[in-house]
Short mmCIF file of C-alpha atoms in Angstrom, two decimals:
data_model
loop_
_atom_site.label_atom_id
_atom_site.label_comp_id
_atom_site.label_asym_id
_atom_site.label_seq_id
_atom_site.Cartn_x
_atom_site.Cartn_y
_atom_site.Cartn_z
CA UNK L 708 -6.80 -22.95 15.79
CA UNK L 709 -5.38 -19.31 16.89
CA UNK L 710 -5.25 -17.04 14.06
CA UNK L 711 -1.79 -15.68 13.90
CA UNK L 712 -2.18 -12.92 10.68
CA UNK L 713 -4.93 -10.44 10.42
CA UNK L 714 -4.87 -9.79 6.88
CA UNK L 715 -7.08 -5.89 6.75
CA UNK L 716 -8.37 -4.67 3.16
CA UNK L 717 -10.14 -1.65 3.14
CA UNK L 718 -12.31 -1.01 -0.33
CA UNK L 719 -14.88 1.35 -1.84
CA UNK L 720 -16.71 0.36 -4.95
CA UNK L 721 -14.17 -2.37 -6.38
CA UNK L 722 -16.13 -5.47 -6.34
CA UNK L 723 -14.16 -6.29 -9.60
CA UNK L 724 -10.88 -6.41 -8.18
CA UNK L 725 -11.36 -7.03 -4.51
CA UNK L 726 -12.70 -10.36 -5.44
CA UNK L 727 -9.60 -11.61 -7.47
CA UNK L 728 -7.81 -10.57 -4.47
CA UNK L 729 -9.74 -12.44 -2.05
CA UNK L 730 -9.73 -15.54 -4.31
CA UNK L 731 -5.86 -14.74 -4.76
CA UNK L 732 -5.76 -15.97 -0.60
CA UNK L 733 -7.06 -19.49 -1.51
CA UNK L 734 -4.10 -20.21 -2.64
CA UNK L 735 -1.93 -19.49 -0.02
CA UNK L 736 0.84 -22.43 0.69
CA UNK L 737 2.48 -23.30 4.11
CA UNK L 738 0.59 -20.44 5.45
CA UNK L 739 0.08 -19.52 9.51
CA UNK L 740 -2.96 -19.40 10.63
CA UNK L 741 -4.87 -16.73 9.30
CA UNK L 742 -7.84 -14.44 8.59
CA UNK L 743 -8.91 -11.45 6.14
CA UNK L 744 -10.69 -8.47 7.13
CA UNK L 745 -12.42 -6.93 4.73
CA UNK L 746 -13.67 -3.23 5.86
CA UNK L 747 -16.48 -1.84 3.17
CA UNK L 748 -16.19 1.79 2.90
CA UNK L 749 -19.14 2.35 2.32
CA UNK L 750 -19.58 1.24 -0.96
CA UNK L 751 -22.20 2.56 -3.44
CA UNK L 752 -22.73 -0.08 -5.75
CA UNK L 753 -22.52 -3.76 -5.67
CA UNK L 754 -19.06 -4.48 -3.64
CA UNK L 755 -21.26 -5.06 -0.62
CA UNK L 756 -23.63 -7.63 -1.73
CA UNK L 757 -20.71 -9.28 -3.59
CA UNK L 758 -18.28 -9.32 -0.62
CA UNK L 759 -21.02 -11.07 1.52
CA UNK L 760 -21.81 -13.30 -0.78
CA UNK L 761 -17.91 -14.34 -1.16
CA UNK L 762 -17.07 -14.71 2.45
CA UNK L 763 -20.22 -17.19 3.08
CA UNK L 764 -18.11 -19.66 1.14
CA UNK L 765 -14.88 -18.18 1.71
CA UNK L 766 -12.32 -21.75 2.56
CA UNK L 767 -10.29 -19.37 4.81
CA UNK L 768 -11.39 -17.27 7.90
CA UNK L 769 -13.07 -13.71 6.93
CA UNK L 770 -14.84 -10.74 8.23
CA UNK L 771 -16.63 -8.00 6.61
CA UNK L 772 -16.93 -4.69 8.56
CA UNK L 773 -18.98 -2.99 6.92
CA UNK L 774 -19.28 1.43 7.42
CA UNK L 775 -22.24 3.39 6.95
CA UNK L 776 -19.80 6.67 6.41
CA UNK L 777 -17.25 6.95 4.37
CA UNK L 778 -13.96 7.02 6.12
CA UNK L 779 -11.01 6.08 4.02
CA UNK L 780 -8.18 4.94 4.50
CA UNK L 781 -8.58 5.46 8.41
CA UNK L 782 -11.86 2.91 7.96
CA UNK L 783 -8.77 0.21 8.77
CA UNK L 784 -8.90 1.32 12.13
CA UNK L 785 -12.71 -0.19 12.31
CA UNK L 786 -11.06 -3.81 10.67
CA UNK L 787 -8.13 -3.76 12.97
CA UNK L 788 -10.73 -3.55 16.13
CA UNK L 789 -11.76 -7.09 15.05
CA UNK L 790 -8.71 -8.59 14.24
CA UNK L 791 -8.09 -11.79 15.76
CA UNK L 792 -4.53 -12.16 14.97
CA UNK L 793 -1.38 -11.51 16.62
CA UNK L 794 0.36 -9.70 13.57
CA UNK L 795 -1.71 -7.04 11.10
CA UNK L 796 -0.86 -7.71 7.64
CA UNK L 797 -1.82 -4.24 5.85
CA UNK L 798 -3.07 -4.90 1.77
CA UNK L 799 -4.83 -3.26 -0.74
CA UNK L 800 -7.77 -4.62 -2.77
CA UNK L 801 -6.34 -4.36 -5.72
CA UNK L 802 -3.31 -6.01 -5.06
CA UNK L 803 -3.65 -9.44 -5.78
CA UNK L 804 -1.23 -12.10 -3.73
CA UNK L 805 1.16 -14.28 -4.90
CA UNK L 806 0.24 -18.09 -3.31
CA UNK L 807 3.42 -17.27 -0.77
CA UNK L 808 1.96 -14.09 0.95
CA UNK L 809 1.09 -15.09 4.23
CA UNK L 810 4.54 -17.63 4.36
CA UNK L 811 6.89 -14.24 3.57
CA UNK L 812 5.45 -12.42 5.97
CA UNK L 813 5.50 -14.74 8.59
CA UNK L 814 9.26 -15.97 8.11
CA UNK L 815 10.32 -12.32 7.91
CA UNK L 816 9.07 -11.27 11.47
CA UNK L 817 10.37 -14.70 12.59
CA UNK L 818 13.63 -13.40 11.90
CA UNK L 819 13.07 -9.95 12.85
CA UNK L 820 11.42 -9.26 15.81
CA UNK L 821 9.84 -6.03 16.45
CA UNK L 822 9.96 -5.08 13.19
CA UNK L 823 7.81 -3.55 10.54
CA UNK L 824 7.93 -5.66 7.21
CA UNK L 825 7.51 -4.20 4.38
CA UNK L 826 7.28 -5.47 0.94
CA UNK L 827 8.20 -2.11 -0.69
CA UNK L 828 9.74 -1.46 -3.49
CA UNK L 829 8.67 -5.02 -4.55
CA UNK L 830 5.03 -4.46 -4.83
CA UNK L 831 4.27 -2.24 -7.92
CA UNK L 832 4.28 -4.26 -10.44
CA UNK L 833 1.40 -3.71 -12.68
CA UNK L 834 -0.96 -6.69 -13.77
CA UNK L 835 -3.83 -6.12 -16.20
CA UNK L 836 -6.89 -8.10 -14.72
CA UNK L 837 -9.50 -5.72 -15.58
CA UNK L 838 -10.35 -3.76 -18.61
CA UNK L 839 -11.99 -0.62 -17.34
CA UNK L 840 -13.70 1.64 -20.20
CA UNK L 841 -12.91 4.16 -18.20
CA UNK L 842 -9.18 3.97 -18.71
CA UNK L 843 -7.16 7.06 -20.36
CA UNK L 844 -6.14 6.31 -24.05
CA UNK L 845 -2.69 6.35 -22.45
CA UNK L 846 -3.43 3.58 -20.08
CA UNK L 847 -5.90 1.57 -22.80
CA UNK L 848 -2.23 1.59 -25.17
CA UNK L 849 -0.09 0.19 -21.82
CA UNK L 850 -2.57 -2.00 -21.46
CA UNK L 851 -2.83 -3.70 -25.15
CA UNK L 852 0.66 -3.39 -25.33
CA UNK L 853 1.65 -5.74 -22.16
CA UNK L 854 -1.01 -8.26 -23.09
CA UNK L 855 -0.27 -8.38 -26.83
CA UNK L 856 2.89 -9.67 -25.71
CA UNK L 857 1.85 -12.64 -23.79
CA UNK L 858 -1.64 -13.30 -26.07
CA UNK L 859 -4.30 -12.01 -24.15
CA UNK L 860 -5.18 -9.04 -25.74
CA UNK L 861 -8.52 -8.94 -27.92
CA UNK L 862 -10.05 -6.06 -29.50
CA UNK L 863 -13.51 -6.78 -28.06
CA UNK L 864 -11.97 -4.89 -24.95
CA UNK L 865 -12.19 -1.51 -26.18
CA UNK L 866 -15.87 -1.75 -27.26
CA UNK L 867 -17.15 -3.33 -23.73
CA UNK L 868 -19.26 -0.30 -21.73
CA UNK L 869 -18.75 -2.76 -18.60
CA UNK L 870 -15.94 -3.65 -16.75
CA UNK L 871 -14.98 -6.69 -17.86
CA UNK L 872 -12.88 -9.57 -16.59
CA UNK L 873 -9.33 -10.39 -18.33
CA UNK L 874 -8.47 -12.45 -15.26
CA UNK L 875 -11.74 -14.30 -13.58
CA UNK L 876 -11.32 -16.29 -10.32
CA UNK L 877 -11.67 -19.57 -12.25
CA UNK L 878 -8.25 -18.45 -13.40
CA UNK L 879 -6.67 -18.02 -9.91
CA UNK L 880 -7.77 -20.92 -8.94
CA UNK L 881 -7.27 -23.38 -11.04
CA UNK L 882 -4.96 -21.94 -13.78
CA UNK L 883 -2.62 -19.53 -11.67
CA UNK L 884 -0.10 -19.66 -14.33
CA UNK L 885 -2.42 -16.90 -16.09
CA UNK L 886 -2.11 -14.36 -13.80
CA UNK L 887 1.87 -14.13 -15.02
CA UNK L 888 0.77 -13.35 -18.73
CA UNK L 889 -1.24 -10.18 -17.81
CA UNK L 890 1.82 -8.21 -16.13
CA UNK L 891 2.40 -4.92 -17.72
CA UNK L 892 5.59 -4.15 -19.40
CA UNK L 893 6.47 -0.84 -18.00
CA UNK L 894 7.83 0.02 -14.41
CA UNK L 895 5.57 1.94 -12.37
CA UNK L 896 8.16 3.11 -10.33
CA UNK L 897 11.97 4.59 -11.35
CA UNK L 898 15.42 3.01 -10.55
CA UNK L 899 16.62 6.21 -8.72
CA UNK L 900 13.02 5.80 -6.06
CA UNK L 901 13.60 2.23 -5.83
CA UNK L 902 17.37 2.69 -4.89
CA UNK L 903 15.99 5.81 -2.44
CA UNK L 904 13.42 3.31 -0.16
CA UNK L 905 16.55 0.64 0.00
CA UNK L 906 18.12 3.32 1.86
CA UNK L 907 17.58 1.95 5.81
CA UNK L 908 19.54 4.87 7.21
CA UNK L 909 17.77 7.57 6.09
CA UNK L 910 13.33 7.78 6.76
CA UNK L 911 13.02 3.68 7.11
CA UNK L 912 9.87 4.97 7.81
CA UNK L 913 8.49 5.52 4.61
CA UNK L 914 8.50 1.79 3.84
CA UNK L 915 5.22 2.10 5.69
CA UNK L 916 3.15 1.77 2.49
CA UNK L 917 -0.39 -0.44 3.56
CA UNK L 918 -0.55 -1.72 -0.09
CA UNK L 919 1.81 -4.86 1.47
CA UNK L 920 3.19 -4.46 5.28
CA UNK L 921 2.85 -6.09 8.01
CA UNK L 922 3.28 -5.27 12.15
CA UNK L 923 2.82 -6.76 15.65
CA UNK L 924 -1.21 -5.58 16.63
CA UNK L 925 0.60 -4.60 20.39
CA UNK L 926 2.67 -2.16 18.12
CA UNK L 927 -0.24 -0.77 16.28
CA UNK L 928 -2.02 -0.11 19.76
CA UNK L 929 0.67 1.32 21.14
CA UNK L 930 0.85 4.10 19.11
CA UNK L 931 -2.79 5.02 18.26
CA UNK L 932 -3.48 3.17 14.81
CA UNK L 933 -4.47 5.86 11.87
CA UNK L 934 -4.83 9.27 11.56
CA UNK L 935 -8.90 9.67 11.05
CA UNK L 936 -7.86 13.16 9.52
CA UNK L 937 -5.71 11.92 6.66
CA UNK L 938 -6.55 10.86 3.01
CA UNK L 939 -3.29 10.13 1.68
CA UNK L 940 0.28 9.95 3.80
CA UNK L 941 -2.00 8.27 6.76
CA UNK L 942 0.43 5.16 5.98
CA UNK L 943 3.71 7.25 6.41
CA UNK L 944 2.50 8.93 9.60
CA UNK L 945 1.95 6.21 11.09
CA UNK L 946 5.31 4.75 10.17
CA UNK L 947 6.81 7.75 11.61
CA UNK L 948 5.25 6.67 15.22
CA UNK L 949 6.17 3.16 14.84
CA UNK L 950 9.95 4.37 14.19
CA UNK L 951 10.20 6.54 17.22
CA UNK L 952 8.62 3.96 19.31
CA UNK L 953 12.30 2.16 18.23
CA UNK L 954 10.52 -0.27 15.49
CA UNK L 955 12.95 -1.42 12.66
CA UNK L 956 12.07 -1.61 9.22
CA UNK L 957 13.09 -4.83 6.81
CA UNK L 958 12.39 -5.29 3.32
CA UNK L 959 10.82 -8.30 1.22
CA UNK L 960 12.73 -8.38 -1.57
CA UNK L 961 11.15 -10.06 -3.79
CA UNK L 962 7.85 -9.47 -5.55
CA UNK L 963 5.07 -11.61 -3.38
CA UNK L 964 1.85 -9.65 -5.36
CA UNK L 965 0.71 -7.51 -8.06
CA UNK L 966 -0.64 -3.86 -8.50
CA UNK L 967 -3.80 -4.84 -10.52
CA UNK L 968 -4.01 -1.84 -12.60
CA UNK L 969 -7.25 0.52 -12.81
CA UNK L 970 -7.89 4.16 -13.82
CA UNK L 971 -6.17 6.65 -12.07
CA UNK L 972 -9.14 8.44 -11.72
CA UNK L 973 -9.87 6.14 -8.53
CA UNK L 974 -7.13 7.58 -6.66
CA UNK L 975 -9.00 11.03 -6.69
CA UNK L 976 -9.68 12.14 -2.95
CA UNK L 977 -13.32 12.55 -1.64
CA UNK L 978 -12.64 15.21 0.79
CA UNK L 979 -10.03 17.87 1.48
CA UNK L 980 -6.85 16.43 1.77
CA UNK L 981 -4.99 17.50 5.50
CA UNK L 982 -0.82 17.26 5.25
CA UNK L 983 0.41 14.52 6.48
CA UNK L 984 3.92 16.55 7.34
CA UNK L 985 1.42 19.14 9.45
CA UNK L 986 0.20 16.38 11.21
CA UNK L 987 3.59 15.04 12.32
CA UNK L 988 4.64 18.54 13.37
CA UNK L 989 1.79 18.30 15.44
CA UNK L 990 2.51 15.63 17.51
CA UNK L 991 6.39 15.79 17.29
CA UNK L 992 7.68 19.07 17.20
CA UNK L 993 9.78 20.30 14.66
CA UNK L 994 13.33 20.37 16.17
CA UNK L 995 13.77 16.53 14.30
CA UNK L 996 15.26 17.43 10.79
CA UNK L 997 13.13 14.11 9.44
CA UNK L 998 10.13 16.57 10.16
CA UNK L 999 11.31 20.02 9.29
CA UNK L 1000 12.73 19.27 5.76
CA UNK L 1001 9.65 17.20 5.37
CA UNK L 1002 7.82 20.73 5.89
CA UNK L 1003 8.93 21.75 2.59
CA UNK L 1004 6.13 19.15 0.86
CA UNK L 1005 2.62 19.34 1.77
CA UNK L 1006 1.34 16.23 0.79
CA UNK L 1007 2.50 12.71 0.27
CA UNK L 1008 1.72 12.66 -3.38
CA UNK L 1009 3.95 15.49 -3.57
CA UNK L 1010 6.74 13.71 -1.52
CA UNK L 1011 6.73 10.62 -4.15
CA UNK L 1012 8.57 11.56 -6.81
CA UNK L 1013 10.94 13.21 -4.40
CA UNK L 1014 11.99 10.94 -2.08
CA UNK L 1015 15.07 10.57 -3.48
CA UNK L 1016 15.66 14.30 -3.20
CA UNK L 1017 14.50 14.11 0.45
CA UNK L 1018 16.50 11.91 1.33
CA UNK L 1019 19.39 12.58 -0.10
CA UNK L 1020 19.06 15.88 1.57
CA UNK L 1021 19.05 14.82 5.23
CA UNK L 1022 21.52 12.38 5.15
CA UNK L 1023 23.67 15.68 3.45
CA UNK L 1024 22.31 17.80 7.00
CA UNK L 1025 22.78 14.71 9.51
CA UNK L 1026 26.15 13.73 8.54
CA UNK L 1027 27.85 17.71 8.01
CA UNK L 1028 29.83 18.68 11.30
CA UNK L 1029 31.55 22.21 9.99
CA UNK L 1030 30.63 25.53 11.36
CA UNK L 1031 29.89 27.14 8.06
CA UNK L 1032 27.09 24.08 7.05
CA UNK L 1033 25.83 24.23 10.88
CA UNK L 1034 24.61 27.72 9.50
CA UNK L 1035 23.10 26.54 6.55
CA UNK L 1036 21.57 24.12 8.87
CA UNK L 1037 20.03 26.75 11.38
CA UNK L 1038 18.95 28.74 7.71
CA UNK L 1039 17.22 25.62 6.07
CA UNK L 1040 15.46 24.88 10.10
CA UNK L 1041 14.13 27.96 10.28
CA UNK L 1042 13.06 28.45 6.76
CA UNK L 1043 10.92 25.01 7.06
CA UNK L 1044 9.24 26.44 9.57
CA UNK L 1045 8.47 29.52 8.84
CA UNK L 1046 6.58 27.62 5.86
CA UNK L 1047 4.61 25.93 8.17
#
């Protein structure tokens, strides 16, 4: 059977939560064909060993790629190489799929062709699967508070030294209706960023987000794959070359996985961190007012909390025809770039 979705998970030391995510794919329901590519990053502790272990067994098709050298997030670069399918579907290991994943995906490039599916701003919700000790006491509190709620909370969680399992994959298999009692409470992301990545007119582009998209592998080929340079934005630069190679963007709206929460300690980069707006400049110029107002932030964490701001902003300098704001323009251009 041809595998149609090449389904590529990068992951560094998160045995824990990578393997509730794998498990979460056995339960995948009028699926495609498929695979999962699982790229070790050159893990340091046990995530190796485990991974191996799981995809001797695994009932679906999987790979392990395995790197001697760290690479981040470009290390999916390395997974797509193997990737039997015709579509790469882009996730995280700690987001853990909802049993109609792979069906979402396929039915929304089935309608869309040449598209870029995205299942952003639909995939942050929060699910509590793991008690780390090394949460904050902020995040411990989120934490008991969300599973209080539903009755999965127990005290024995802030003594463990270990992580240790709130979900296990006996759970996911067999008693999925679990997984819905250990979503968190709060909203990870705000009403005014949601509204801001609805916005198709303005950046579609930054729907990119490899914690749940999927493309055509031709279209990742064609423009290059990831930039091996970039720790964080590598997603949205690449969605910038899919865009002006005349991809469209569509959103899944609905949620089809969740975030399963951790320390934010993990996100923490492990070399210096290149702009992802400098690398853009780089290969595009900066005469496209996407890229010179983008100049103004220098990384995508940065960005994030002003998307709405950004965009908001060049739909104001695309859609202004009078003399006296084409000089404001001109101002603002070469301001930008004198920054850079």
């Amino acid at each position: 059977m041809d595998i149609l979705y090449s389904v590529v998970i990068p992951v560094h030391n998160r045995s824990e939560q990578v393997l509730l995510t794998l498990t979460s794919f056995e339960k995948q329901i009028n699926a495609k064909p498929f695979e999962v590519i699982v790229v070790n990053d050159a893990s340091t502790d046990h995530t190796s060993e485990k991974i191996n272990d799981y995809a001797k067994n695994a009932p679906y098709p999987i790979q392990v790629v395995s790197l001697k050298e760290r690479k981040g997030p470009a290390g999916r670069n390395d997974g797509i190489e193997k990737a039997n399918g015709n579509y790469i579907i882009f996730c995280d290991a700690d987001f853990l799929v909802l049993p109609n994943f792979i069906e979402t995906h396929h039915k929304m490039h089935q309608n869309h062709p040449m598209t870029v599916v995205s299942g952003t701003p639909y995939c942050y919700r929060g699910l509590y699967s793991l008690y780390f000790p090394n949460f904050t006491k902020e995040e411990s509190t989120k934490m008991k508070q969300s599973l209080e709620k539903n009755g999965l909370w127990k005290d024995s969680y802030l003594k463990a030294s270990k992580v240790t399992n709130i979900l296990t994959q006996e759970d996911i298999r067999n008693h999925f209706e679990k997984v819905y009692k250990g979503l968190s409470i709060y909203e990870e992301i705000g009403e005014s960023i949601k509204k801001a990545f609805l916005d198709l007119k303005n950046a579609p582009w930054l729907l990119f987000i490899t914690r749940n998209v999927s493309v055509e592998k031709k279209a990742f080929q064609e423009v290059g794959g990831f930039d091996e340079r970039l720790f964080r934005g590598e997603d949205w630069d690449l969605g910038y070359r899919l865009y002006k190679k005349g991809y469209k963007f569509a959103i899944i709206e609905k949620e089809i996985g969740y975030h399963q929460e951790h320390p934010h300690e993990y996100r923490n980069p492990f070399k210096p961190m290149f702009s992802f707006s400098k690398a853009l400049t780089e290969k595009f110029g900066k005469e496209d007012p996407e890229l010179f107002i983008l100049s103004l932030w220098d990384s995508s964490d940065d960005l994030w909390t002003d998307i709405p701001v950004y965009k908001k902003g060049l739909s104001l300098y695309c859609s202004s025809k009078n003399s006296d704001v084409e000089s404001v323009k001109y101002l603002l251009k070469k301001a930008c770039q004198k920054i850079e």
